[in-house]
mmCIF file of C-alpha atoms in Angstrom:
data_model
loop_
_atom_site.group_PDB
_atom_site.id
_atom_site.type_symbol
_atom_site.label_atom_id
_atom_site.label_comp_id
_atom_site.label_asym_id
_atom_site.label_seq_id
_atom_site.Cartn_x
_atom_site.Cartn_y
_atom_site.Cartn_z
ATOM 1 C CA MET A 50 -50.179 63.409 44.739
ATOM 2 C CA GLN A 51 -46.896 65.233 45.250
ATOM 3 C CA THR A 52 -47.853 67.987 42.834
ATOM 4 C CA ASP A 53 -46.857 71.630 42.649
ATOM 5 C CA PRO A 54 -49.133 73.543 45.126
ATOM 6 C CA ALA A 55 -50.414 76.029 42.532
ATOM 7 C CA LEU A 56 -51.209 73.294 40.019
ATOM 8 C CA SER A 57 -52.684 71.079 42.723
ATOM 9 C CA ARG A 58 -55.127 73.799 43.803
ATOM 10 C CA LEU A 59 -56.130 74.343 40.187
ATOM 11 C CA LEU A 60 -56.815 70.634 39.645
ATOM 12 C CA VAL A 61 -58.886 70.416 42.826
ATOM 13 C CA LEU A 62 -60.967 73.433 41.814
ATOM 14 C CA ARG A 63 -61.559 71.965 38.357
ATOM 15 C CA SER A 64 -62.718 68.668 39.853
ATOM 16 C CA ALA A 65 -65.254 70.536 41.950
ATOM 17 C CA ALA A 66 -66.283 72.639 38.942
ATOM 18 C CA ILE A 67 -66.911 69.541 36.801
ATOM 19 C CA ALA A 68 -69.170 68.088 39.488
ATOM 20 C CA VAL A 69 -71.072 71.370 39.861
ATOM 21 C CA GLN A 70 -71.438 71.735 36.088
ATOM 22 C CA PHE A 71 -72.899 68.243 35.749
ATOM 23 C CA ILE A 72 -75.346 68.744 38.619
ATOM 24 C CA ALA A 73 -76.389 72.180 37.323
ATOM 25 C CA VAL A 74 -77.092 70.866 33.812
ATOM 26 C CA MET A 75 -79.162 67.957 35.105
ATOM 27 C CA VAL A 76 -81.150 70.136 37.529
ATOM 28 C CA VAL A 77 -81.907 72.798 34.914
ATOM 29 C CA TYR A 78 -82.981 70.242 32.310
ATOM 30 C CA PHE A 79 -85.099 67.889 34.472
ATOM 31 C CA LEU A 80 -86.373 70.055 37.354
ATOM 32 C CA PHE A 81 -86.780 73.457 35.700
ATOM 33 C CA GLU A 82 -87.553 71.886 32.303
ATOM 34 C CA HIS A 83 -85.521 74.466 30.375
ATOM 35 C CA GLN A 84 -84.827 73.751 26.751
ATOM 36 C CA ILE A 85 -81.027 73.398 26.743
ATOM 37 C CA ALA A 86 -78.700 71.379 24.535
ATOM 38 C CA LEU A 87 -78.340 68.490 26.982
ATOM 39 C CA LEU A 88 -76.269 66.117 24.842
ATOM 40 C CA PRO A 89 -73.700 68.735 23.673
ATOM 41 C CA LEU A 90 -73.338 70.054 27.216
ATOM 42 C CA LEU A 91 -72.779 66.584 28.656
ATOM 43 C CA SER A 92 -70.284 65.841 25.871
ATOM 44 C CA VAL A 93 -68.251 68.947 26.745
ATOM 45 C CA ILE A 94 -68.323 68.035 30.446
ATOM 46 C CA LEU A 95 -67.179 64.501 29.581
ATOM 47 C CA ILE A 96 -64.258 65.825 27.506
ATOM 48 C CA GLU A 97 -63.365 68.180 30.359
ATOM 49 C CA ALA A 98 -63.415 65.246 32.812
ATOM 50 C CA ILE A 99 -61.120 63.206 30.539
ATOM 51 C CA PHE A 100 -58.754 66.171 30.250
ATOM 52 C CA GLN A 101 -58.809 66.456 34.052
ATOM 53 C CA LEU A 102 -57.862 62.800 34.504
ATOM 54 C CA LEU A 103 -55.034 63.123 31.996
ATOM 55 C CA SER A 104 -53.768 66.238 33.777
ATOM 56 C CA ILE A 105 -53.797 64.510 37.158
ATOM 57 C CA PHE A 106 -51.900 61.552 35.696
ATOM 58 C CA ALA A 107 -49.369 63.792 33.916
ATOM 59 C CA TYR A 108 -48.599 66.028 36.915
ATOM 60 C CA ARG A 109 -48.980 63.535 39.752
ATOM 61 C CA LYS A 110 -45.214 63.570 40.519
ATOM 62 C CA VAL A 111 -44.294 67.072 39.323
ATOM 63 C CA THR A 112 -43.194 68.930 42.448
ATOM 64 C CA LYS A 113 -42.325 72.145 40.581
ATOM 65 C CA ALA A 114 -44.480 72.897 37.569
ATOM 66 C CA LYS A 115 -43.424 75.343 34.881
ATOM 67 C CA PRO A 116 -45.464 78.563 34.503
ATOM 68 C CA SER A 117 -46.371 77.429 30.994
ATOM 69 C CA ALA A 118 -48.062 74.334 32.455
ATOM 70 C CA VAL A 119 -50.268 76.456 34.723
ATOM 71 C CA LEU A 120 -51.120 78.765 31.806
ATOM 72 C CA MET A 121 -52.066 75.756 29.682
ATOM 73 C CA GLN A 122 -54.444 74.548 32.386
ATOM 74 C CA LEU A 123 -56.008 78.015 32.739
ATOM 75 C CA THR A 124 -56.408 78.239 28.957
ATOM 76 C CA ALA A 125 -58.198 74.904 28.953
ATOM 77 C CA ASP A 126 -60.518 76.077 31.749
ATOM 78 C CA LEU A 127 -61.413 79.233 29.834
ATOM 79 C CA LEU A 128 -61.993 77.209 26.659
ATOM 80 C CA PHE A 129 -64.309 74.661 28.330
ATOM 81 C CA LEU A 130 -66.197 77.365 30.223
ATOM 82 C CA THR A 131 -66.647 79.440 27.062
ATOM 83 C CA ILE A 132 -68.036 76.445 25.150
ATOM 84 C CA LEU A 133 -70.434 75.569 27.984
ATOM 85 C CA LEU A 134 -71.659 79.159 28.195
ATOM 86 C CA SER A 135 -72.110 79.395 24.421
ATOM 87 C CA LEU A 136 -74.319 76.279 24.534
ATOM 88 C CA SER A 137 -76.431 77.653 27.367
ATOM 89 C CA GLY A 138 -77.269 81.239 26.553
ATOM 90 C CA GLY A 139 -73.926 82.847 25.846
ATOM 91 C CA ALA A 140 -73.575 86.327 27.324
ATOM 92 C CA THR A 141 -77.131 86.114 28.697
ATOM 93 C CA ASN A 142 -76.141 83.243 30.986
ATOM 94 C CA ALA A 143 -76.193 84.341 34.642
ATOM 95 C CA PHE A 144 -72.905 82.493 35.275
ATOM 96 C CA VAL A 145 -70.899 84.346 32.627
ATOM 97 C CA SER A 146 -69.017 86.168 35.414
ATOM 98 C CA LEU A 147 -67.282 82.836 36.172
ATOM 99 C CA LEU A 148 -64.835 83.832 33.444
ATOM 100 C CA LEU A 149 -63.242 86.051 36.099
ATOM 101 C CA LEU A 150 -62.174 83.037 38.181
ATOM 102 C CA PRO A 151 -59.201 82.035 35.963
ATOM 103 C CA ILE A 152 -57.929 85.621 36.235
ATOM 104 C CA MET A 153 -58.010 85.390 40.041
ATOM 105 C CA ILE A 154 -56.198 82.053 39.966
ATOM 106 C CA ALA A 155 -53.586 83.404 37.535
ATOM 107 C CA ALA A 156 -52.991 86.440 39.781
ATOM 108 C CA VAL A 157 -51.667 84.212 42.566
ATOM 109 C CA SER A 158 -50.070 81.492 40.427
ATOM 110 C CA VAL A 159 -48.156 83.004 37.497
ATOM 111 C CA ASN A 160 -46.077 86.065 36.686
ATOM 112 C CA ALA A 161 -47.262 89.397 35.308
ATOM 113 C CA LYS A 162 -47.066 88.296 31.663
ATOM 114 C CA GLY A 163 -49.066 85.151 32.375
ATOM 115 C CA LEU A 164 -51.644 87.189 34.284
ATOM 116 C CA ALA A 165 -51.992 89.644 31.387
ATOM 117 C CA TYR A 166 -52.379 86.725 28.959
ATOM 118 C CA THR A 167 -55.143 85.158 31.064
ATOM 119 C CA ALA A 168 -56.990 88.475 31.462
ATOM 120 C CA VAL A 169 -56.887 89.180 27.711
ATOM 121 C CA LEU A 170 -58.047 85.625 26.986
ATOM 122 C CA ALA A 171 -60.996 85.956 29.394
ATOM 123 C CA ILE A 172 -62.015 89.302 27.872
ATOM 124 C CA ALA A 173 -61.757 87.744 24.414
ATOM 125 C CA ALA A 174 -63.965 84.849 25.552
ATOM 126 C CA TYR A 175 -66.636 87.219 26.877
ATOM 127 C CA SER A 176 -66.419 89.294 23.696
ATOM 128 C CA PHE A 177 -66.872 86.121 21.624
ATOM 129 C CA LEU A 178 -70.007 85.198 23.586
ATOM 130 C CA LEU A 179 -71.420 88.691 23.094
ATOM 131 C CA ILE A 180 -70.676 88.799 19.359
ATOM 132 C CA LYS A 181 -72.174 85.332 18.770
ATOM 133 C CA MET A 182 -75.506 86.339 20.283
ATOM 134 C CA PRO A 183 -78.277 86.446 17.654
ATOM 135 C CA GLU A 184 -79.162 90.008 16.660
ATOM 136 C CA HIS A 185 -82.907 89.359 16.816
ATOM 137 C CA THR A 186 -82.515 88.337 20.472
ATOM 138 C CA MET A 187 -80.949 91.655 21.393
ATOM 139 C CA HIS A 188 -83.472 93.665 19.356
ATOM 140 C CA GLN A 189 -86.511 91.752 20.567
ATOM 141 C CA MET A 190 -85.539 92.127 24.182
ATOM 142 C CA GLN A 191 -84.283 95.699 23.624
ATOM 143 C CA MET A 192 -81.213 94.820 25.669
ATOM 144 C CA THR A 193 -78.430 95.927 23.318
ATOM 145 C CA HIS A 194 -77.145 98.705 25.550
ATOM 146 C CA HIS A 195 -77.534 96.492 28.614
ATOM 147 C CA PHE A 196 -75.323 93.734 27.213
ATOM 148 C CA ILE A 197 -72.736 96.207 25.982
ATOM 149 C CA GLY A 198 -72.701 97.718 29.481
ATOM 150 C CA MET A 199 -72.232 94.241 30.954
ATOM 151 C CA TRP A 200 -69.276 93.707 28.608
ATOM 152 C CA ILE A 201 -67.679 96.990 29.680
ATOM 153 C CA ASN A 202 -68.286 96.046 33.323
ATOM 154 C CA PHE A 203 -66.612 92.679 32.747
ATOM 155 C CA VAL A 204 -63.562 94.300 31.125
ATOM 156 C CA ILE A 205 -63.189 96.773 33.984
ATOM 157 C CA SER A 206 -63.651 94.011 36.566
ATOM 158 C CA ALA A 207 -61.036 91.824 34.865
ATOM 159 C CA ILE A 208 -58.491 94.664 34.745
ATOM 160 C CA VAL A 209 -59.112 95.697 38.363
ATOM 161 C CA ILE A 210 -58.918 92.115 39.636
ATOM 162 C CA ALA A 211 -55.743 91.414 37.691
ATOM 163 C CA PHE A 212 -54.083 94.631 38.880
ATOM 164 C CA VAL A 213 -55.148 94.518 42.541
ATOM 165 C CA ILE A 214 -54.629 90.817 43.216
ATOM 166 C CA GLY A 215 -51.470 90.722 41.101
ATOM 167 C CA THR A 216 -49.997 93.694 42.973
ATOM 168 C CA LEU A 217 -50.909 92.237 46.367
ATOM 169 C CA ASN A 218 -49.427 88.872 45.406
ATOM 170 C CA SER A 219 -46.169 90.509 44.239
ATOM 171 C CA THR A 220 -45.978 92.493 47.468
ATOM 172 C CA LEU A 221 -46.531 89.371 49.562
ATOM 173 C CA ARG A 222 -43.880 87.454 47.634
ATOM 174 C CA ALA A 223 -41.373 90.282 48.075
ATOM 175 C CA ARG A 224 -42.168 90.451 51.782
ATOM 176 C CA GLU A 225 -41.781 86.692 52.180
ATOM 177 C CA ALA A 226 -38.426 86.833 50.385
ATOM 178 C CA THR A 227 -37.276 89.671 52.660
ATOM 179 C CA ILE A 228 -38.387 87.792 55.781
ATOM 180 C CA ALA A 229 -36.669 84.605 54.591
ATOM 181 C CA LYS A 230 -33.459 86.520 53.887
ATOM 182 C CA ALA A 231 -33.591 88.232 57.286
ATOM 183 C CA ARG A 232 -34.207 84.892 58.988
ATOM 184 C CA GLU A 233 -31.253 83.356 57.153
ATOM 185 C CA GLN A 234 -29.001 86.283 58.119
ATOM 186 C CA GLN A 235 -30.115 86.061 61.747
ATOM 187 C CA LEU A 236 -29.361 82.337 61.841
ATOM 188 C CA ARG A 237 -25.965 82.948 60.275
ATOM 189 C CA HIS A 238 -25.180 85.725 62.754
ATOM 190 C CA GLU A 239 -26.106 83.440 65.638
ATOM 191 C CA GLN A 240 -23.746 80.809 64.264
ATOM 192 C CA LEU A 241 -21.000 83.394 63.899
ATOM 193 C CA LEU A 242 -21.500 84.647 67.455
ATOM 194 C CA THR A 243 -21.184 81.089 68.697
ATOM 195 C CA LEU A 244 -18.019 80.574 66.658
ATOM 196 C CA ASP A 245 -16.640 83.932 67.805
ATOM 197 C CA GLY A 246 -17.161 83.095 71.468
ATOM 198 C CA ALA A 247 -15.617 79.659 71.059
ATOM 199 C CA ALA A 248 -12.637 81.090 69.133
ATOM 200 C CA ALA A 249 -11.999 83.770 71.758
ATOM 201 C CA GLN A 250 -12.144 81.219 74.542
ATOM 202 C CA VAL A 251 -9.837 78.774 72.769
ATOM 203 C CA THR A 252 -7.376 81.557 71.896
ATOM 204 C CA HIS A 253 -7.277 82.735 75.485
ATOM 205 C CA GLN A 254 -6.700 79.199 76.752
ATOM 206 C CA LEU A 255 -3.929 78.551 74.201
ATOM 207 C CA ALA A 256 -1.982 81.729 74.982
ATOM 208 C CA THR A 257 -0.320 80.356 78.139
ATOM 209 C CA PRO A 258 0.601 76.893 76.754
ATOM 210 C CA LEU A 259 2.089 78.515 73.648
ATOM 211 C CA ALA A 260 4.146 80.871 75.801
ATOM 212 C CA ASN A 261 5.464 77.875 77.746
ATOM 213 C CA LEU A 262 6.261 76.054 74.499
ATOM 214 C CA GLN A 263 8.154 79.113 73.277
ATOM 215 C CA LEU A 264 10.292 79.107 76.432
ATOM 216 C CA LEU A 265 10.975 75.378 76.077
ATOM 217 C CA PHE A 266 11.876 75.888 72.422
ATOM 218 C CA GLU A 267 14.366 78.623 73.286
ATOM 219 C CA GLU A 268 16.006 76.327 75.846
ATOM 220 C CA LEU A 269 16.187 73.522 73.270
ATOM 221 C CA GLN A 270 17.779 75.914 70.790
ATOM 222 C CA GLU A 271 20.532 76.693 73.300
ATOM 223 C CA GLN A 272 21.133 73.025 74.069
ATOM 224 C CA GLN A 273 20.652 71.411 70.635
ATOM 225 C CA ALA A 274 20.917 74.189 68.074
ATOM 226 C CA ASP A 275 21.901 71.831 65.230
ATOM 227 C CA ASP A 276 19.047 69.372 65.731
ATOM 228 C CA PRO A 277 16.824 69.489 62.563
ATOM 229 C CA ILE A 278 13.699 68.693 64.586
ATOM 230 C CA VAL A 279 14.308 71.719 66.796
ATOM 231 C CA GLN A 280 14.823 73.877 63.716
ATOM 232 C CA GLU A 281 11.530 72.694 62.210
ATOM 233 C CA MET A 282 9.693 73.750 65.355
ATOM 234 C CA ALA A 283 10.553 77.409 64.759
ATOM 235 C CA LYS A 284 8.153 77.974 61.880
ATOM 236 C CA PRO A 285 4.902 76.580 63.394
ATOM 237 C CA LEU A 286 5.581 78.347 66.698
ATOM 238 C CA ALA A 287 6.161 81.619 64.848
ATOM 239 C CA GLN A 288 2.886 81.141 62.957
ATOM 240 C CA CYS A 289 0.970 80.504 66.177
ATOM 241 C CA LYS A 290 2.482 83.604 67.764
ATOM 242 C CA GLN A 291 1.624 85.673 64.715
ATOM 243 C CA GLN A 292 -1.988 84.477 64.704
ATOM 244 C CA LEU A 293 -2.405 85.306 68.402
ATOM 245 C CA GLU A 294 -1.017 88.794 67.852
ATOM 246 C CA HIS A 295 -3.314 89.269 64.891
ATOM 247 C CA PHE A 296 -6.321 88.191 66.954
ATOM 248 C CA ARG A 297 -5.407 90.632 69.750
ATOM 249 C CA ALA A 298 -5.015 93.432 67.210
ATOM 250 C CA LEU A 299 -8.374 92.606 65.668
ATOM 251 C CA SER A 300 -10.098 92.541 69.069
ATOM 252 C CA ASN A 301 -8.591 95.917 69.897
ATOM 253 C CA ALA A 302 -9.749 97.342 66.555
ATOM 254 C CA LEU A 303 -13.283 96.053 67.165
ATOM 255 C CA ARG A 304 -13.380 97.670 70.598
ATOM 256 C CA THR A 305 -12.189 101.057 69.300
ATOM 257 C CA GLY A 306 -14.309 100.917 66.132
ATOM 258 C CA GLU A 307 -11.290 101.367 63.842
ATOM 259 C CA THR A 308 -11.936 98.322 61.689
ATOM 260 C CA GLN A 309 -12.198 99.658 58.141
ATOM 261 C CA LYS A 310 -9.710 101.482 55.951
ATOM 262 C CA VAL A 311 -9.084 102.176 52.281
ATOM 263 C CA ILE A 312 -6.243 100.320 50.539
ATOM 264 C CA SER A 313 -5.113 100.012 46.938
ATOM 265 C CA ALA A 314 -5.494 96.859 44.861
ATOM 266 C CA GLN A 315 -1.702 96.693 44.498
ATOM 267 C CA THR A 316 -1.315 96.673 48.290
ATOM 268 C CA LEU A 317 -3.821 93.861 48.581
ATOM 269 C CA GLN A 318 -2.001 91.856 45.911
ATOM 270 C CA HIS A 319 1.364 92.242 47.671
ATOM 271 C CA THR A 320 -0.221 91.276 50.997
ATOM 272 C CA ILE A 321 -1.759 88.161 49.464
ATOM 273 C CA GLU A 322 1.573 87.200 47.897
ATOM 274 C CA ASP A 323 3.403 87.539 51.225
ATOM 275 C CA ALA A 324 0.758 85.545 53.082
ATOM 276 C CA MET A 325 0.745 82.859 50.399
ATOM 277 C CA THR A 326 4.532 82.522 50.575
ATOM 278 C CA LEU A 327 4.407 82.287 54.361
ATOM 279 C CA HIS A 328 1.531 79.822 54.764
ATOM 280 C CA PHE A 329 1.698 77.759 51.553
ATOM 281 C CA PRO A 330 5.252 77.888 50.207
ATOM 282 C CA GLU A 331 4.797 74.644 48.299
ATOM 283 C CA GLN A 332 2.027 76.184 46.154
ATOM 284 C CA SER A 333 2.549 78.573 43.239
ATOM 285 C CA LEU A 334 0.253 81.605 42.963
ATOM 286 C CA GLN A 335 0.270 82.811 39.354
ATOM 287 C CA TRP A 336 -1.121 86.273 38.589
ATOM 288 C CA LEU A 337 -2.596 86.392 35.095
ATOM 289 C CA ASN A 338 -2.574 90.222 35.126
ATOM 290 C CA ASP A 339 -1.398 93.089 37.317
ATOM 291 C CA ALA A 340 -3.572 94.737 39.941
ATOM 292 C CA PRO A 341 -5.525 97.701 38.518
ATOM 293 C CA GLN A 342 -5.084 101.275 39.720
ATOM 294 C CA CYS A 343 -7.984 101.545 42.177
ATOM 295 C CA SER A 344 -8.791 101.493 45.886
ATOM 296 C CA ILE A 345 -11.142 99.317 47.916
ATOM 297 C CA LEU A 346 -12.550 99.207 51.434
ATOM 298 C CA SER A 347 -10.709 96.779 53.718
ATOM 299 C CA ASP A 348 -10.580 95.704 57.335
ATOM 300 C CA ALA A 349 -8.583 93.323 59.468
ATOM 301 C CA MET A 350 -10.654 90.334 58.326
ATOM 302 C CA LEU A 351 -10.288 90.834 54.560
ATOM 303 C CA LEU A 352 -6.928 89.077 54.255
ATOM 304 C CA PRO A 353 -8.006 86.108 56.446
ATOM 305 C CA ALA A 354 -11.163 85.839 54.334
ATOM 306 C CA ILE A 355 -9.094 85.579 51.137
ATOM 307 C CA LEU A 356 -6.661 83.207 52.832
ATOM 308 C CA ASN A 357 -9.569 80.936 53.720
ATOM 309 C CA LEU A 358 -10.397 80.685 50.025
ATOM 310 C CA LEU A 359 -6.738 80.082 49.159
ATOM 311 C CA GLN A 360 -6.538 77.365 51.794
ATOM 312 C CA ASN A 361 -9.520 75.579 50.259
ATOM 313 C CA ALA A 362 -7.861 75.925 46.849
ATOM 314 C CA VAL A 363 -4.647 74.451 48.254
ATOM 315 C CA LEU A 364 -6.546 71.507 49.754
ATOM 316 C CA ALA A 365 -8.259 70.879 46.413
ATOM 317 C CA ASN A 366 -4.911 71.016 44.613
ATOM 318 C CA LYS A 367 -3.286 68.564 47.019
ATOM 319 C CA LYS A 368 -6.084 66.037 46.501
ATOM 320 C CA ASN A 369 -5.451 66.228 42.763
ATOM 321 C CA GLN A 370 -1.617 66.404 42.973
ATOM 322 C CA GLN A 371 -1.531 69.981 41.692
ATOM 323 C CA ASN A 372 0.436 72.962 42.974
ATOM 324 C CA THR A 373 -0.773 75.950 40.939
ATOM 325 C CA ILE A 374 -3.400 78.576 41.759
ATOM 326 C CA GLU A 375 -4.336 81.194 39.165
ATOM 327 C CA ALA A 376 -5.405 84.719 40.183
ATOM 328 C CA HIS A 377 -7.069 87.216 37.880
ATOM 329 C CA TRP A 378 -8.167 90.846 38.392
ATOM 330 C CA GLN A 379 -11.172 92.382 36.663
ATOM 331 C CA ILE A 380 -13.088 95.672 36.934
ATOM 332 C CA ASP A 381 -16.770 95.727 36.010
ATOM 333 C CA ASN A 382 -19.308 98.425 36.881
ATOM 334 C CA GLN A 383 -17.385 99.933 39.813
ATOM 335 C CA GLN A 384 -16.686 96.459 41.196
ATOM 336 C CA LEU A 385 -13.193 95.006 41.580
ATOM 337 C CA SER A 386 -13.182 91.234 41.187
ATOM 338 C CA LEU A 387 -10.420 88.826 42.169
ATOM 339 C CA SER A 388 -10.839 85.317 40.766
ATOM 340 C CA LEU A 389 -8.925 82.434 42.366
ATOM 341 C CA ARG A 390 -8.854 79.198 40.407
ATOM 342 C CA ASP A 391 -7.570 75.876 41.672
ATOM 343 C CA PHE A 392 -6.937 72.700 39.679
ATOM 344 C CA GLY A 393 -8.780 70.256 41.915
ATOM 345 C CA GLN A 394 -11.912 68.252 41.274
ATOM 346 C CA GLY A 395 -14.334 71.178 41.660
ATOM 347 C CA PHE A 396 -17.463 71.544 43.792
ATOM 348 C CA SER A 397 -20.267 69.028 43.962
ATOM 349 C CA GLU A 398 -23.884 70.153 43.504
ATOM 350 C CA GLN A 399 -24.499 69.894 47.259
ATOM 351 C CA GLN A 400 -21.480 72.055 48.033
ATOM 352 C CA MET A 401 -22.458 74.620 45.403
ATOM 353 C CA SER A 402 -25.913 75.053 46.941
ATOM 354 C CA ALA A 403 -24.732 75.315 50.546
ATOM 355 C CA LEU A 404 -21.215 76.777 50.589
ATOM 356 C CA GLY A 405 -21.099 80.305 51.957
ATOM 357 C CA GLY A 406 -24.628 80.245 53.332
ATOM 358 C CA GLN A 407 -24.446 77.717 56.159
ATOM 359 C CA LEU A 408 -22.093 75.510 58.087
ATOM 360 C CA MET A 409 -21.376 72.218 56.374
ATOM 361 C CA PRO A 410 -20.208 69.098 58.167
ATOM 362 C CA SER A 411 -17.293 67.824 56.129
ATOM 363 C CA LYS A 412 -14.218 65.677 56.656
ATOM 364 C CA SER A 413 -12.155 68.217 54.724
ATOM 365 C CA GLY A 414 -13.359 71.124 56.853
ATOM 366 C CA MET A 415 -14.892 73.059 53.940
ATOM 367 C CA GLY A 416 -17.904 75.190 54.837
ATOM 368 C CA MET A 417 -16.921 77.198 57.905
ATOM 369 C CA ALA A 418 -14.074 79.058 56.192
ATOM 370 C CA VAL A 419 -16.197 79.946 53.172
ATOM 371 C CA LEU A 420 -19.043 81.055 55.447
ATOM 372 C CA LEU A 421 -16.724 83.380 57.369
ATOM 373 C CA SER A 422 -15.275 84.731 54.116
ATOM 374 C CA ASN A 423 -18.722 85.364 52.720
ATOM 375 C CA VAL A 424 -19.828 87.272 55.831
ATOM 376 C CA THR A 425 -16.647 89.375 55.815
ATOM 377 C CA LEU A 426 -17.131 90.344 52.172
ATOM 378 C CA GLU A 427 -20.801 91.205 52.720
ATOM 379 C CA ARG A 428 -19.789 93.502 55.573
ATOM 380 C CA LEU A 429 -17.491 95.355 53.133
ATOM 381 C CA ASP A 430 -20.303 95.695 50.531
ATOM 382 C CA GLY A 431 -18.768 92.872 48.543
ATOM 383 C CA SER A 432 -19.767 89.372 47.524
ATOM 384 C CA LEU A 433 -18.408 85.871 46.982
ATOM 385 C CA THR A 434 -19.240 83.721 43.968
ATOM 386 C CA LEU A 435 -18.319 80.046 43.614
ATOM 387 C CA CYS A 436 -18.394 78.063 40.393
ATOM 388 C CA ASN A 437 -16.663 75.214 38.613
ATOM 389 C CA HIS A 438 -14.236 75.846 35.760
ATOM 390 C CA GLN A 439 -15.255 74.403 32.412
ATOM 391 C CA GLN A 440 -12.037 72.431 32.074
ATOM 392 C CA GLN A 441 -10.806 71.633 35.583
ATOM 393 C CA GLY A 442 -11.031 72.908 39.133
ATOM 394 C CA ALA A 443 -13.144 75.568 40.824
ATOM 395 C CA ILE A 444 -13.214 79.366 40.815
ATOM 396 C CA ALA A 445 -13.848 81.579 43.834
ATOM 397 C CA THR A 446 -14.540 85.181 42.804
ATOM 398 C CA VAL A 447 -14.229 87.949 45.406
ATOM 399 C CA SER A 448 -16.012 91.170 44.407
ATOM 400 C CA LEU A 449 -15.329 94.426 46.272
ATOM 401 C CA LYS A 450 -16.730 97.898 45.727
ATOM 402 C CA ILE A 451 -14.290 100.470 44.361
ATOM 403 C CA VAL A 452 -14.073 103.611 46.509
#
């Protein structure tokens, strides 16, 4: 069975419990010759076995069971166990403490509300068994105070077990989540270091050929100044030169530690407009509102991070024959958000689950740019959120802390 682990363990334990219950009833009745209700007990065990088979059939392919499903199974276990105990001595049965087992299982399988529900149900089951005991039995045996003490002991045990195991389970889950997050961050940092080393090496190797191309271009300008092909070469060479200068400036800032500064939202908007006009003149960036009066933390990588998102938006627009990108500012709880919406085909489910967290092999190149943008924003105490627009396209929301 490819069943949810928590539900699978519960079904295995119930199978073993049914076998033990059947053997115990037969041994007590035939070997110890105790007067027990054999037929009713066997009928309850048979119904429990049928319920077990139906549960196995129903959840045989459920890889992620809902908490309500686990609670339903635990409720059934408490119900069957309570009926069996009531038919074999009630609260005087030596195995009445087995009512604590569903609480232990719930402590490691469900949330706090489900655990509280199971504990209350088990206490109610024990209370029912105690109340249903004949009064003459308690008076004849002079065990009234003893059974009441056992009930109090059961309640205390149930509360302690639920609290201790539930707290330990929550702590372990939080620790596992922290370890998983740290492992993911370490893997991402290793990827970024690899990309950083490769980028530095490629940039260094391209510096000399670009300088030679610049010299050849200047000679061509002197010889064939009116040639349209020579004129078109000016813009890409200028962009390459600008990117190399930006990379050198960034490397120098990283060495000196002067990487972060405070800028206004208006300054960031003007910078984005200039960069958009320079790199994507064929696209129209429409601001739905003006930049608010506030300041944010920035560094040399903030603009490239936003440009990466704009580049992905431009690529999505081109695939859908669109040329408009909408930008919207919003302030919420000391967070400045910039939403960038394209009019492409939106993200697929696979892209939504992986973009920004890992490198994605893609023909369109999407994945690396969003990963780098996400890391840059996290370093500035910000975040990146990706979603699809209800009507058309995708939205990339950059959130930055207001300082």
